[in-house]
XYZ file of C-alpha atoms in Angstrom:
324
model
C 0.000 0.000 0.000
C 1.311 3.445 -0.928
C 2.326 5.714 1.913
C -0.240 8.372 2.836
C 1.023 11.939 2.611
C 0.509 13.896 5.840
C -1.095 17.360 5.753
C -1.150 19.389 8.991
C -3.476 22.387 9.268
C -2.338 25.112 11.701
C -5.141 27.557 12.499
C -6.989 29.611 15.101
C -10.475 28.418 16.039
C -11.949 31.931 15.990
C -10.934 32.292 12.337
C -12.173 28.985 10.932
C -15.833 27.949 11.384
C -16.558 24.325 12.187
C -18.426 23.992 8.893
C -15.238 24.879 7.032
C -13.251 22.305 8.999
C -15.824 19.716 7.916
C -15.410 20.820 4.293
C -11.664 20.492 4.597
C -11.961 16.994 6.027
C -14.366 15.956 3.276
C -12.170 17.360 0.515
C -8.855 15.756 1.528
C -7.363 14.308 -1.685
C -6.961 10.565 -2.054
C -3.674 9.358 -0.646
C -3.459 12.181 1.921
C -4.344 12.488 5.601
C -5.296 15.686 7.460
C -4.337 16.567 11.045
C -5.932 19.631 12.653
C -3.704 21.690 14.978
C -5.630 24.524 16.597
C -3.568 27.405 18.011
C -4.352 26.599 21.650
C -3.008 23.058 21.316
C 0.050 22.414 23.441
C 3.407 23.186 21.849
C 4.686 19.641 22.285
C 1.709 18.098 20.485
C 1.840 20.699 17.705
C 5.578 20.273 17.143
C 5.177 16.511 16.992
C 2.532 16.915 14.283
C 4.724 19.338 12.305
C 7.654 16.924 12.555
C 5.521 14.228 10.875
C 4.100 16.567 8.221
C 4.817 16.395 4.513
C 2.720 19.514 3.882
C 1.514 22.373 6.060
C -1.603 24.480 5.603
C -1.522 27.675 7.690
C -4.204 30.282 8.343
C -4.060 33.406 10.581
C -1.362 32.050 12.899
C 2.425 32.466 12.968
C 4.692 29.526 12.263
C 7.535 29.064 14.756
C 8.432 25.394 14.371
C 10.877 25.549 11.477
C 13.442 23.492 13.386
C 11.193 20.400 13.267
C 9.808 20.917 9.748
C 12.594 19.103 7.912
C 10.249 16.918 5.850
C 7.815 19.678 4.853
C 7.672 20.102 1.069
C 5.252 23.055 0.942
C 3.744 25.555 3.376
C 0.395 26.448 1.859
C -1.350 29.571 3.128
C -5.116 29.991 2.916
C -4.620 33.771 3.079
C -3.158 36.238 0.613
C -0.988 37.928 3.262
C 2.182 36.320 4.577
C 3.432 38.939 7.047
C 3.074 36.518 9.970
C 5.806 34.274 8.506
C 9.547 34.614 8.067
C 9.324 33.605 4.421
C 13.042 34.080 3.784
C 13.969 31.755 6.646
C 11.573 29.215 5.151
C 13.206 29.697 1.749
C 16.643 29.074 3.240
C 15.261 25.871 4.737
C 14.072 24.829 1.296
C 10.366 25.186 2.072
C 8.348 27.085 -0.539
C 5.497 29.222 0.794
C 2.439 29.667 -1.424
C -0.378 32.145 -0.902
C -3.985 31.345 -1.791
C -3.578 32.016 -5.494
C -5.971 34.932 -5.491
C -8.816 32.913 -3.968
C -9.929 35.885 -1.875
C -9.291 38.487 -4.597
C -12.859 38.928 -5.868
C -14.215 38.998 -2.310
C -11.773 41.647 -1.077
C -12.314 43.730 -4.201
C -16.090 43.610 -3.711
C -15.660 44.616 -0.082
C -13.483 47.581 -1.059
C -16.228 48.664 -3.434
C -18.809 48.184 -0.686
C -16.815 50.469 1.613
C -16.440 53.117 -1.101
C -20.173 53.238 -1.745
C -21.039 53.118 1.950
C -18.803 56.110 2.702
C -19.932 58.059 -0.357
C -23.616 57.536 0.595
C -22.982 57.858 4.365
C -24.675 54.559 5.018
C -23.869 54.334 8.770
C -25.369 57.782 9.402
C -28.674 56.913 7.745
C -28.894 53.378 9.077
C -28.092 54.561 12.607
C -30.717 57.300 12.461
C -33.387 54.876 11.307
C -32.402 52.383 14.017
C -32.984 55.171 16.565
C -36.378 55.973 15.060
C -35.202 59.165 13.315
C -36.107 59.805 9.670
C -33.426 61.972 8.070
C -35.032 61.918 4.649
C -33.110 64.211 2.289
C -31.640 66.325 5.088
C -28.088 65.101 4.348
C -28.585 64.856 0.597
C -25.965 67.448 -0.301
C -23.286 65.525 1.597
C -23.857 62.356 -0.438
C -21.773 61.530 -3.482
C -21.652 58.966 -6.245
C -18.806 56.850 -7.594
C -19.432 57.678 -11.240
C -16.841 60.031 -12.672
C -14.480 59.786 -9.684
C -10.795 58.919 -9.927
C -10.004 55.819 -7.853
C -6.326 55.493 -6.944
C -5.312 51.883 -6.344
C -2.149 51.393 -4.289
C -0.878 47.899 -5.093
C -1.886 46.435 -8.453
C -1.795 42.691 -7.918
C -4.788 40.415 -8.326
C -7.000 42.339 -5.899
C -6.038 45.773 -7.188
C -6.807 44.704 -10.741
C -10.186 43.300 -9.683
C -10.950 46.661 -8.054
C -10.044 48.478 -11.275
C -12.336 46.191 -13.246
C -15.218 46.789 -10.846
C -14.952 50.566 -10.550
C -14.888 50.865 -14.326
C -18.325 49.265 -14.247
C -19.422 52.311 -12.222
C -17.880 54.619 -14.860
C -15.093 55.675 -12.500
C -11.480 56.147 -13.611
C -8.941 53.694 -12.138
C -5.281 54.693 -11.768
C -2.663 52.744 -9.885
C 0.697 52.892 -8.144
C 2.906 49.835 -7.870
C 6.621 49.076 -7.776
C 6.207 47.188 -11.054
C 4.167 48.281 -14.046
C 1.385 45.984 -15.167
C 1.742 44.530 -18.664
C 0.473 46.956 -21.344
C -2.351 44.600 -22.283
C -3.584 44.576 -18.665
C -3.503 48.380 -18.497
C -5.417 48.526 -21.776
C -8.006 45.984 -20.665
C -8.630 47.741 -17.355
C -8.209 51.307 -18.599
C -5.780 51.954 -15.755
C -2.695 54.196 -15.882
C 0.301 53.867 -13.597
C 1.139 57.022 -11.612
C 3.797 57.885 -9.053
C 2.336 57.487 -5.572
C 2.562 61.220 -4.867
C 0.541 62.056 -7.983
C -1.986 59.322 -7.264
C -2.563 60.678 -3.764
C -2.871 64.260 -4.964
C -5.342 63.591 -7.785
C -7.574 60.712 -6.608
C -11.033 61.183 -5.143
C -10.739 57.755 -3.510
C -7.515 55.995 -2.502
C -7.817 52.256 -1.884
C -4.976 50.166 -0.439
C -4.139 46.693 -1.743
C -0.482 46.278 -0.851
C 1.066 43.610 1.381
C 2.493 44.606 4.736
C 6.288 44.817 4.431
C 9.010 46.955 5.954
C 8.528 49.276 2.991
C 4.758 49.633 3.338
C 4.426 49.806 7.132
C 3.180 53.338 7.887
C 3.051 54.146 4.176
C -0.041 56.293 4.668
C 1.116 58.735 7.335
C 0.463 62.412 8.019
C 2.536 63.494 5.016
C 0.744 61.121 2.643
C -2.668 62.110 3.976
C -1.807 65.804 3.573
C -1.074 65.137 -0.127
C -4.547 63.733 -0.684
C -7.271 65.938 -2.125
C -9.423 67.734 0.414
C -12.584 65.686 0.826
C -11.016 62.489 -0.544
C -11.806 59.064 0.888
C -9.356 56.415 2.105
C -10.192 52.700 1.883
C -8.074 50.024 3.560
C -8.759 46.309 3.104
C -5.045 45.378 3.075
C -3.311 45.442 6.466
C -3.925 47.893 9.306
C -0.308 48.977 9.890
C -0.033 50.243 6.301
C -1.887 53.280 7.717
C -0.789 55.372 10.684
C -4.117 55.328 12.502
C -3.488 58.373 14.700
C -2.607 60.429 11.604
C -5.756 59.188 9.878
C -7.929 60.193 12.843
C -6.347 63.663 12.796
C -6.990 64.057 9.058
C -10.628 63.050 9.502
C -11.175 65.337 12.491
C -9.648 68.299 10.674
C -12.042 67.829 7.754
C -9.200 67.335 5.294
C -10.424 63.829 4.498
C -14.043 63.321 3.578
C -14.245 59.847 5.047
C -12.707 56.417 5.376
C -13.707 52.794 4.987
C -11.606 50.372 7.010
C -11.634 46.616 7.368
C -8.207 46.378 9.042
C -6.583 48.196 11.940
C -3.228 48.685 13.639
C -4.432 46.599 16.594
C -7.125 43.967 16.251
C -9.682 43.676 17.660
C -10.084 47.419 18.131
C -10.943 48.797 21.559
C -14.262 50.362 22.478
C -12.441 53.686 22.934
C -11.115 53.800 19.369
C -11.990 57.302 18.070
C -12.892 55.918 14.646
C -16.019 54.372 16.180
C -17.545 57.772 16.866
C -17.270 59.176 13.326
C -20.302 59.116 11.056
C -18.177 59.516 7.910
C -16.260 56.306 8.661
C -17.396 52.752 7.850
C -15.754 49.945 9.807
C -15.846 46.165 9.408
C -13.969 43.569 11.539
C -11.333 42.208 9.102
C -13.873 40.261 7.060
C -13.159 41.585 3.561
C -11.731 38.263 2.425
C -14.292 36.034 4.109
C -17.249 34.531 2.273
C -18.410 30.988 1.659
C -17.306 31.401 -1.957
C -13.817 32.427 -0.859
C -13.464 29.451 1.462
C -14.412 27.093 -1.352
C -11.731 28.570 -3.616
C -9.122 28.561 -0.828
C -9.632 24.894 -0.076
C -9.640 23.875 -3.741
C -6.485 25.853 -4.524
C -4.626 24.735 -1.396
C -5.265 21.037 -1.868
C -4.635 21.344 -5.604
C -1.261 22.945 -4.978
C -0.281 20.210 -2.533
C -1.221 17.536 -5.066
C 0.906 19.309 -7.687
C 3.973 19.208 -5.447
C 3.359 15.561 -4.563
C 3.561 14.796 -8.303
C 6.901 16.552 -8.582
C 5.452 19.684 -10.193
C 6.337 23.199 -8.949
C 3.901 24.870 -6.590
C 1.825 27.762 -7.891
C 1.753 31.243 -6.346
C 4.986 30.864 -4.359
C 5.986 34.063 -2.507
C 9.527 33.159 -1.408
C 11.384 31.756 -4.412
């Protein structure tokens, strides 16, 4: 009988519903076994599982057991972000790290669009008033705006950024982008998106939406100086990582009236505290780091992750590796 390949899933219970764990169990490829290692499991038990693993799947937890991962052939993330891992140390150990292959791209892009529209139409203000029994009617009508005709500046033009460009064009908005690397000309032509220096993007966009990974170079990217460059009345959207934005500087820009609003799914510290000043602003829309979470996304994550593991088991290179 052929040896079964061992897959170990490292995760945090609060981030993975039981129904998804059942889907993962049911979808394990033939010839593979799955071991679940929840974050609260004892270190000794977890390290023993990692030591036996041929493949690791990791979601929303750090990985600190490299010294016992000598047989691991692939570390497969279910997320797009990899800032919780020392990917270069894993590369030196010969372990490729793959992200989710864009599985959450459409979901995050839709959520960014949702935040844009919610801020433009001041959805929390009107919903909150109705919930309190107050009918605002058209009282705030002149403070509401539409997406049509606006310039949307996309910071980070990977899979998610490109999906955002495609979506905002459907609303007859103009996408522009800033990225360290230019997109292929055919992609720019398809999406009608021009590449601009970050300073020009900030200064000319009605909406700035962030889709960059968290790295040493992007931590605090949107600080007081960057916010001051933005157009007066512009809107900031962040569905990337909280520390890309200096939150205190953002609060100051909102309080001063320089920014017209913000839509945030991620924060410097999560979960946010009840005293966070962003909670008291009616031109700010907040969601609890759920931009990449839908049933559809989970289905794609599981399919891509298992598919990538099967590829490696056949001697083929993994897809979507972030630490070559």
